[in-house]
Coordinates of C-alpha atoms and ligand atoms in Angstrom, one line a residue:
X133 CA 0.0 0.0 0.0
X134 CA 1.4 3.4 -0.9
X135 CA 1.7 6.1 1.8
X136 CA 1.0 9.8 1.7
X137 CA 3.4 12.5 0.9
X138 CA 3.0 16.2 1.8
X139 CA 3.9 18.0 -1.4
X140 CA 4.7 21.8 -1.4
X141 CA 2.2 23.5 -3.8
X142 CA 2.8 27.1 -3.2
X143 CA 4.6 29.7 -1.1
X144 CA 4.0 33.3 -0.2
X145 CA 5.3 35.9 2.2
X146 CA 4.7 39.4 3.5
X147 CA 7.0 42.1 5.1
X148 CA 5.6 45.2 6.7
X149 CA 6.3 48.4 4.7
X150 CA 8.5 50.2 7.3
X151 CA 12.2 49.4 7.1
X152 CA 14.4 50.2 10.0
X153 CA 18.1 50.4 9.0
X154 CA 21.1 50.0 11.3
X155 CA 21.8 53.7 10.8
X156 CA 18.4 54.6 12.2
X157 CA 18.9 52.3 15.2
X158 CA 22.3 53.9 15.9
X159 CA 20.5 57.3 16.2
X160 CA 18.4 55.8 19.0
X161 CA 20.8 53.6 20.9
X162 CA 24.5 53.2 21.4
X163 CA 25.3 50.9 18.5
X164 CA 26.7 51.1 15.0
X165 CA 26.1 49.7 11.5
X166 CA 29.6 48.3 11.6
X167 CA 29.0 46.4 14.9
X168 CA 25.7 44.9 13.8
X169 CA 26.9 43.9 10.4
X170 CA 30.1 42.4 11.7
X171 CA 28.5 40.3 14.5
X172 CA 25.2 39.4 12.7
X173 CA 25.2 40.2 9.0
X174 CA 22.0 42.2 9.6
X175 CA 21.6 45.5 7.7
X176 CA 17.9 46.3 8.1
X177 CA 14.7 44.8 9.4
X178 CA 10.9 45.4 8.7
X179 CA 8.7 46.6 11.6
X180 CA 4.9 46.3 11.7
X181 CA 2.8 49.5 11.7
X182 CA 0.8 50.5 14.7
X183 CA -2.3 48.3 14.7
X184 CA -0.8 45.8 12.3
X185 CA -1.1 42.4 14.0
X186 CA 0.6 39.1 13.5
X187 CA -2.6 37.8 11.9
X188 CA -2.6 40.7 9.3
X189 CA 0.9 39.7 8.2
X190 CA 0.0 36.0 8.2
X191 CA -3.2 36.6 6.1
X192 CA -1.3 38.4 3.3
X193 CA 1.3 35.7 3.2
X194 CA -1.4 33.0 3.2
X195 CA -3.3 34.6 0.3
X196 CA -0.1 34.9 -1.7
X197 CA 0.7 31.2 -1.0
X198 CA -2.8 30.2 -2.1
X199 CA -2.4 32.2 -5.3
X200 CA 1.0 30.6 -6.0
X201 CA -0.5 27.1 -5.5
X202 CA -3.5 27.9 -7.6
X203 CA -5.9 27.0 -4.8
X204 CA -8.9 28.6 -3.3
X205 CA -9.1 29.2 0.4
X206 CA -12.0 26.7 0.6
X207 CA -9.5 24.0 -0.6
X208 CA -7.7 24.3 2.7
X209 CA -8.8 22.1 5.7
X210 CA -5.9 22.6 8.0
X211 CA -4.0 25.7 9.2
X212 CA -0.9 25.3 11.4
X213 CA 0.5 28.7 12.4
X214 CA 3.8 29.1 14.2
X215 CA 4.2 32.2 16.3
X216 CA 5.6 33.4 19.6
X217 CA 3.8 36.8 19.2
X218 CA 0.1 35.9 18.8
X219 CA -2.5 38.7 18.4
X220 CA -4.1 37.6 21.7
X221 CA -3.3 35.0 24.4
X222 CA -6.2 33.2 22.9
X223 CA -7.8 32.3 20.6
X224 CA -5.0 31.1 18.4
X225 CA -3.9 33.5 15.6
X226 CA -4.6 30.6 13.2
X227 CA -8.3 30.8 13.7
X228 CA -8.3 34.6 12.9
X229 CA -6.5 33.7 9.7
X230 CA -9.0 30.9 9.1
X231 CA -12.0 33.3 9.6
X232 CA -10.5 36.0 7.4
X233 CA -10.0 33.5 4.6
X234 CA -13.6 32.4 5.0
X235 CA -12.7 28.8 5.8
X236 CA -15.4 27.1 8.0
X237 CA -14.2 23.4 7.9
X238 CA -11.2 21.5 9.2
X239 CA -9.0 22.7 12.0
X240 CA -6.7 25.7 12.7
X241 CA -4.3 26.0 15.6
X242 CA -1.0 27.7 16.7
X243 CA 2.3 26.1 17.4
X244 CA 4.8 27.7 19.8
X245 CA 8.4 26.8 19.3
X246 CA 9.8 30.3 18.9
X247 CA 12.4 30.5 16.1
X248 CA 12.0 26.7 15.4
X249 CA 8.2 27.3 14.9
X250 CA 8.0 26.8 11.2
X251 CA 9.9 23.5 11.2
X252 CA 7.7 22.3 14.1
X253 CA 4.5 23.5 12.3
X254 CA 5.6 21.8 9.0
X255 CA 6.4 18.5 10.8
X256 CA 2.9 18.7 12.6
X257 CA 1.0 19.4 9.4
X258 CA 3.0 16.7 7.5
X259 CA 2.1 14.2 10.2
X260 CA -1.6 15.1 10.2
X261 CA -1.8 14.9 6.4
X262 CA -0.2 11.5 6.5
X263 CA -3.0 10.3 8.8
X264 CA -5.4 10.9 5.9
X265 CA -7.6 13.2 8.1
X266 CA -6.7 16.3 6.2
X267 CA -6.0 17.1 2.5
X268 CA -4.5 20.5 2.2
X269 CA -2.7 22.6 4.8
X270 CA -1.5 26.1 5.1
X271 CA 1.7 26.1 7.2
X272 CA 2.4 29.7 8.4
X273 CA 5.2 31.4 10.3
X274 CA 4.3 34.9 11.4
X275 CA 5.8 37.2 14.0
X276 CA 5.7 40.8 15.3
X277 CA 8.8 40.5 17.5
X278 CA 9.0 44.3 17.5
X279 CA 6.2 44.2 20.1
X280 CA 8.2 42.2 22.6
X281 CA 11.6 43.8 22.2
X282 CA 13.1 46.1 24.8
X283 CA 14.2 48.9 22.4
X284 CA 16.7 50.1 25.0
X285 CA 18.5 46.8 25.1
X286 CA 21.1 47.0 22.3
X287 CA 22.1 43.4 22.8
X288 CA 18.7 42.2 21.5
X289 CA 16.7 44.9 19.7
X290 CA 19.1 45.1 16.8
X291 CA 18.6 41.4 16.0
X292 CA 14.9 40.9 15.2
X293 CA 12.3 42.0 12.7
X294 CA 8.7 41.4 11.7
X295 CA 7.2 39.4 8.8
X296 CA 5.3 36.3 7.7
X297 CA 5.6 33.4 5.3
X298 CA 3.2 30.6 4.3
X299 CA 3.4 27.3 2.5
X300 CA 0.6 25.3 1.0
X301 CA 1.1 21.5 1.2
X302 CA -1.1 18.9 -0.2
X303 CA -1.5 15.2 0.7
X304 CA -0.6 13.1 -2.4
X305 CA -0.4 9.3 -2.8
X306 CA 3.3 8.4 -2.8
X307 CA 2.9 6.6 -6.2
X308 CA 1.7 9.9 -7.7
X309 CA 4.2 12.2 -6.0
X310 CA 7.1 11.6 -8.3
X311 CA 9.5 11.7 -5.4
X312 CA 8.3 15.1 -4.3
X313 CA 7.2 16.0 -0.7
X314 CA 8.4 16.2 2.8
X315 CA 11.0 13.3 3.1
X316 CA 11.8 13.6 6.8
X317 CA 11.5 15.9 9.8
X318 CA 13.4 15.8 13.1
X319 CA 12.3 17.8 16.1
X320 CA 14.2 18.3 19.4
X321 CA 13.9 20.4 22.5
X322 CA 15.7 20.7 25.8
X323 CA 14.0 22.8 28.4
X324 CA 17.1 23.0 30.6
X325 CA 18.1 25.9 28.4
X326 CA 14.8 27.8 28.7
X327 CA 16.3 30.7 30.7
X328 CA 18.9 31.5 28.0
X329 CA 16.3 33.0 25.6
X330 CA 12.9 33.9 27.0
X331 CA 10.3 36.6 27.5
X332 CA 10.0 38.0 31.0
X333 CA 6.3 38.1 31.1
X334 CA 3.2 36.0 30.5
X335 CA -0.5 35.6 31.4
X336 CA 0.0 33.1 34.3
X337 CA 3.2 34.7 35.7
X338 CA 3.3 38.4 35.5
X339 CA 0.1 39.1 33.7
X340 CA 2.1 41.2 31.3
X341 CA 3.4 40.6 27.8
X342 CA 7.0 41.1 28.8
X343 CA 10.2 41.6 26.8
X344 CA 12.7 39.3 25.1
X345 CA 15.8 38.5 27.2
X346 CA 18.8 36.6 25.9
X347 CA 22.2 35.4 26.8
X348 CA 23.5 35.9 23.3
X349 CA 26.8 34.1 23.8
X350 CA 25.1 31.0 25.3
X351 CA 22.7 30.8 22.4
X352 CA 25.6 31.1 19.9
X353 CA 27.6 28.4 21.8
X354 CA 24.8 25.8 21.4
X355 CA 23.4 26.8 18.0
X356 CA 25.8 25.3 15.6
X357 CA 26.0 21.9 17.4
X358 CA 22.3 21.5 17.7
X359 CA 21.7 22.6 14.1
X360 CA 24.2 20.2 12.7
X361 CA 22.9 17.3 14.9
X362 CA 19.4 17.4 13.4
X363 CA 20.7 17.8 9.9
X364 CA 22.9 14.8 10.4
X365 CA 19.7 13.0 11.5
X366 CA 17.9 14.1 8.3
X367 CA 20.8 12.8 6.1
X368 CA 20.9 9.5 8.0
X369 CA 17.2 9.0 7.6
X370 CA 17.2 9.6 3.9
X371 CA 20.6 8.7 2.6
X372 CA 21.0 12.3 1.2
X373 CA 24.1 14.3 1.8
X374 CA 25.6 17.8 1.8
X375 CA 26.5 17.2 -1.8
X376 CA 23.1 15.9 -2.9
X377 CA 21.0 18.7 -1.5
X378 CA 20.3 21.6 -3.9
X379 CA 19.4 24.3 -1.3
X380 CA 20.0 24.9 2.3
X381 CA 17.4 27.3 3.7
X382 CA 18.3 27.8 7.4
X383 CA 16.5 29.9 10.0
X384 CA 17.9 33.4 9.6
X385 CA 19.2 34.3 13.0
X386 CA 22.6 35.4 12.3
X387 CA 25.0 35.2 9.4
X388 CA 27.8 33.7 11.5
X389 CA 25.6 30.9 12.8
X390 CA 24.5 30.1 9.2
X391 CA 28.0 30.2 7.8
X392 CA 29.5 28.1 10.6
X393 CA 26.7 25.5 10.3
X394 CA 27.0 25.2 6.6
X395 CA 30.8 24.9 6.8
X396 CA 30.6 22.2 9.6
X397 CA 28.2 20.2 7.4
X398 CA 30.3 20.7 4.2
X399 CA 27.4 22.5 2.4
X400 CA 28.8 24.7 -0.4
X401 CA 28.2 28.5 0.3
X402 CA 26.4 28.9 -3.1
X403 CA 23.7 26.5 -1.9
X404 CA 22.9 28.6 1.2
X405 CA 19.9 30.9 1.0
X406 CA 20.5 34.0 3.1
X407 CA 18.0 36.8 3.8
X408 CA 19.1 37.8 7.3
X409 CA 20.8 40.9 5.9
X410 CA 17.5 42.4 4.7
X411 CA 15.0 40.8 7.1
X412 CA 16.8 40.4 10.4
X413 CA 15.7 37.5 12.6
X414 CA 11.9 37.1 12.0
X415 CA 11.8 34.0 14.2
X416 CA 9.1 31.5 12.9
X417 CA 8.7 33.6 9.8
X418 CA 12.3 33.5 8.6
X419 CA 12.3 30.1 6.8
X420 CA 9.2 30.6 4.7
X421 CA 10.3 34.2 4.0
X422 CA 13.6 32.9 2.7
X423 CA 12.0 30.1 0.8
X424 CA 9.7 32.6 -0.9
X425 CA 12.6 34.8 -2.0
X426 CA 14.5 31.8 -3.5
X427 CA 11.4 30.4 -5.1
X428 CA 10.4 33.7 -6.7
X429 CA 13.9 34.5 -8.0
X430 CA 14.1 31.1 -9.7
X431 CA 16.8 29.5 -7.5
X432 CA 14.5 26.7 -6.1
X433 CA 12.9 24.7 -8.9
X434 CA 10.6 21.7 -9.0
X435 CA 12.3 18.4 -8.2
X436 CA 15.1 19.9 -6.2
X437 CA 16.1 18.9 -2.7
X438 CA 15.6 21.6 -0.1
X439 CA 17.0 21.4 3.5
X440 CA 15.4 23.5 6.3
X441 CA 16.7 23.9 9.8
X442 CA 16.0 26.1 12.8
X443 CA 17.0 26.6 16.4
X444 CA 15.5 28.9 19.0
X445 CA 14.2 29.5 22.5
X446 CA 13.5 26.5 24.7
X447 CA 15.9 25.5 23.3
X448 CA 14.0 24.0 20.4
X449 CA 15.6 22.9 17.2
X450 CA 14.7 20.8 14.1
X451 CA 15.2 20.0 10.5
X452 CA 13.1 19.1 7.5
X453 CA 14.2 17.8 4.2
X454 CA 11.8 18.0 1.2
X455 CA 11.8 17.5 -2.5
X456 CA 10.1 20.5 -4.0
Ligands
ACO254 N1 26.0 47.5 19.5 C1 27.2 47.8 20.0 N2 27.8 47.1 21.0 C2 27.0 46.0 21.5 C3 25.7 45.8 21.0 C4 25.3 46.5 20.0 N3 24.0 46.3 19.4 N4 25.2 44.7 21.7 C5 26.2 44.4 22.6 N5 27.2 45.2 22.5 C6 28.5 45.2 23.3 C7 28.3 44.5 24.6 O1 27.8 45.5 25.6 C8 29.7 44.2 24.9 O2 30.4 45.3 25.4 P1 31.5 45.2 26.6 O3 32.6 44.3 26.0 O4 31.9 46.6 26.8 O5 30.8 44.6 27.7 C9 30.3 43.8 23.6 O6 29.4 44.4 22.6 C10 30.4 42.3 23.4 O7 29.1 41.7 23.8 P2 28.7 40.2 23.6 O8 27.3 40.0 24.0 O9 29.7 39.4 24.3 O10 28.9 40.1 22.0 P3 28.9 38.9 21.1 O11 30.2 38.9 20.3 O12 28.5 37.6 21.8 O13 27.8 39.2 20.1 C11 25.5 38.6 19.6 C12 26.4 39.4 20.5 C13 25.6 39.2 18.2 C14 24.1 38.7 20.2 C15 26.0 37.1 19.6 O14 26.2 36.6 20.9 C16 25.1 36.2 18.9 O15 24.9 36.3 17.7 N6 24.4 35.3 19.6 C17 23.4 34.5 19.0 C18 22.1 35.1 19.4 C19 21.0 34.9 18.3 O16 21.2 34.8 17.2 N7 19.8 35.0 18.9 C20 18.7 34.9 18.0 C21 17.6 34.2 18.7 S1 18.0 32.5 18.8 C22 18.0 32.0 17.3 O17 17.3 32.4 16.5 C23 19.1 31.0 16.9

């Protein structure tokens, strides 16, 4: 009996209009373009307008992904939305997107794995499609990190940006998939590291939203090892290698983490898709945003092998390997 493959049908993204450059930040806080570029590779980030919510960003990205897939909203019966910056504590931001799209069937819910959110959401949607219970999913990463930043803390506020990306995946019988689809996913977390990157507020603790806090060096220290571990797992599960993959689309946290991970794995620099210079770290949105850029500029083509990875607060980390 043939199994089910979750095949990527379309991708879309959205970035808020307002761009904040390093130069603008250096007028507000004690930092410089040189320091930020040298340590992170970030040159600018997008910031949501007043009143522009995570669901607003997600909705535009979702509509663009549906158009790219050639699907109507009513074709979708599952929405898995990754965010650490929901519109409200509840309901899930996913149900707002569902309602705005006019979808009244199936299920919609949020996934919270911070910067690893998109990989966790994709793995969740893939697993649900494989049960046969759902046919077509919107997998979304959407964030308004600008709302949880301490704009006085130069160690964190220079790193993050707002944005959203969405992917449409469809359940296809393996015999009809021509090798395409999600081939493997690997998810990990280790809560012993939860105090290294966190938000100092929440509904059941302080009753406030809180601000992002981070021990940057500690995150950096663990990132490359965790990323390379889950990618090694993806290669072991599929028999693919650093040579056989066509594109490496990592979570866009920091240029140095991306370069060091690719180098450790032996992935050629020309296969690495990097958008951190223009987007900053958009947490759960960064992978679908980068995928959309590389899909639209013609780098990613049908039939190619695309490797995704992310690492973030928790710590959480994960990889996904798919044939486009
Ligand atoms: N501008 C100028 N100086 C700064 C800034 C800034 N924006 N931020 C910190 N500094 C100063 C510090 O105050 C310190 O000064 P001091 O030596 O006088 O005390 C100096 O720069 C060095 O500070 P460190 O924090 O030790 O700098 P480091 O070299 O570790 O770089 C950074 C900081 C860029 C945050 C780095 O640790 C890093 O990239 N960590 C990974 C964090 C990350 O990517 N997090 C994203 C979320 S997790 C994820 O998505 C994977």
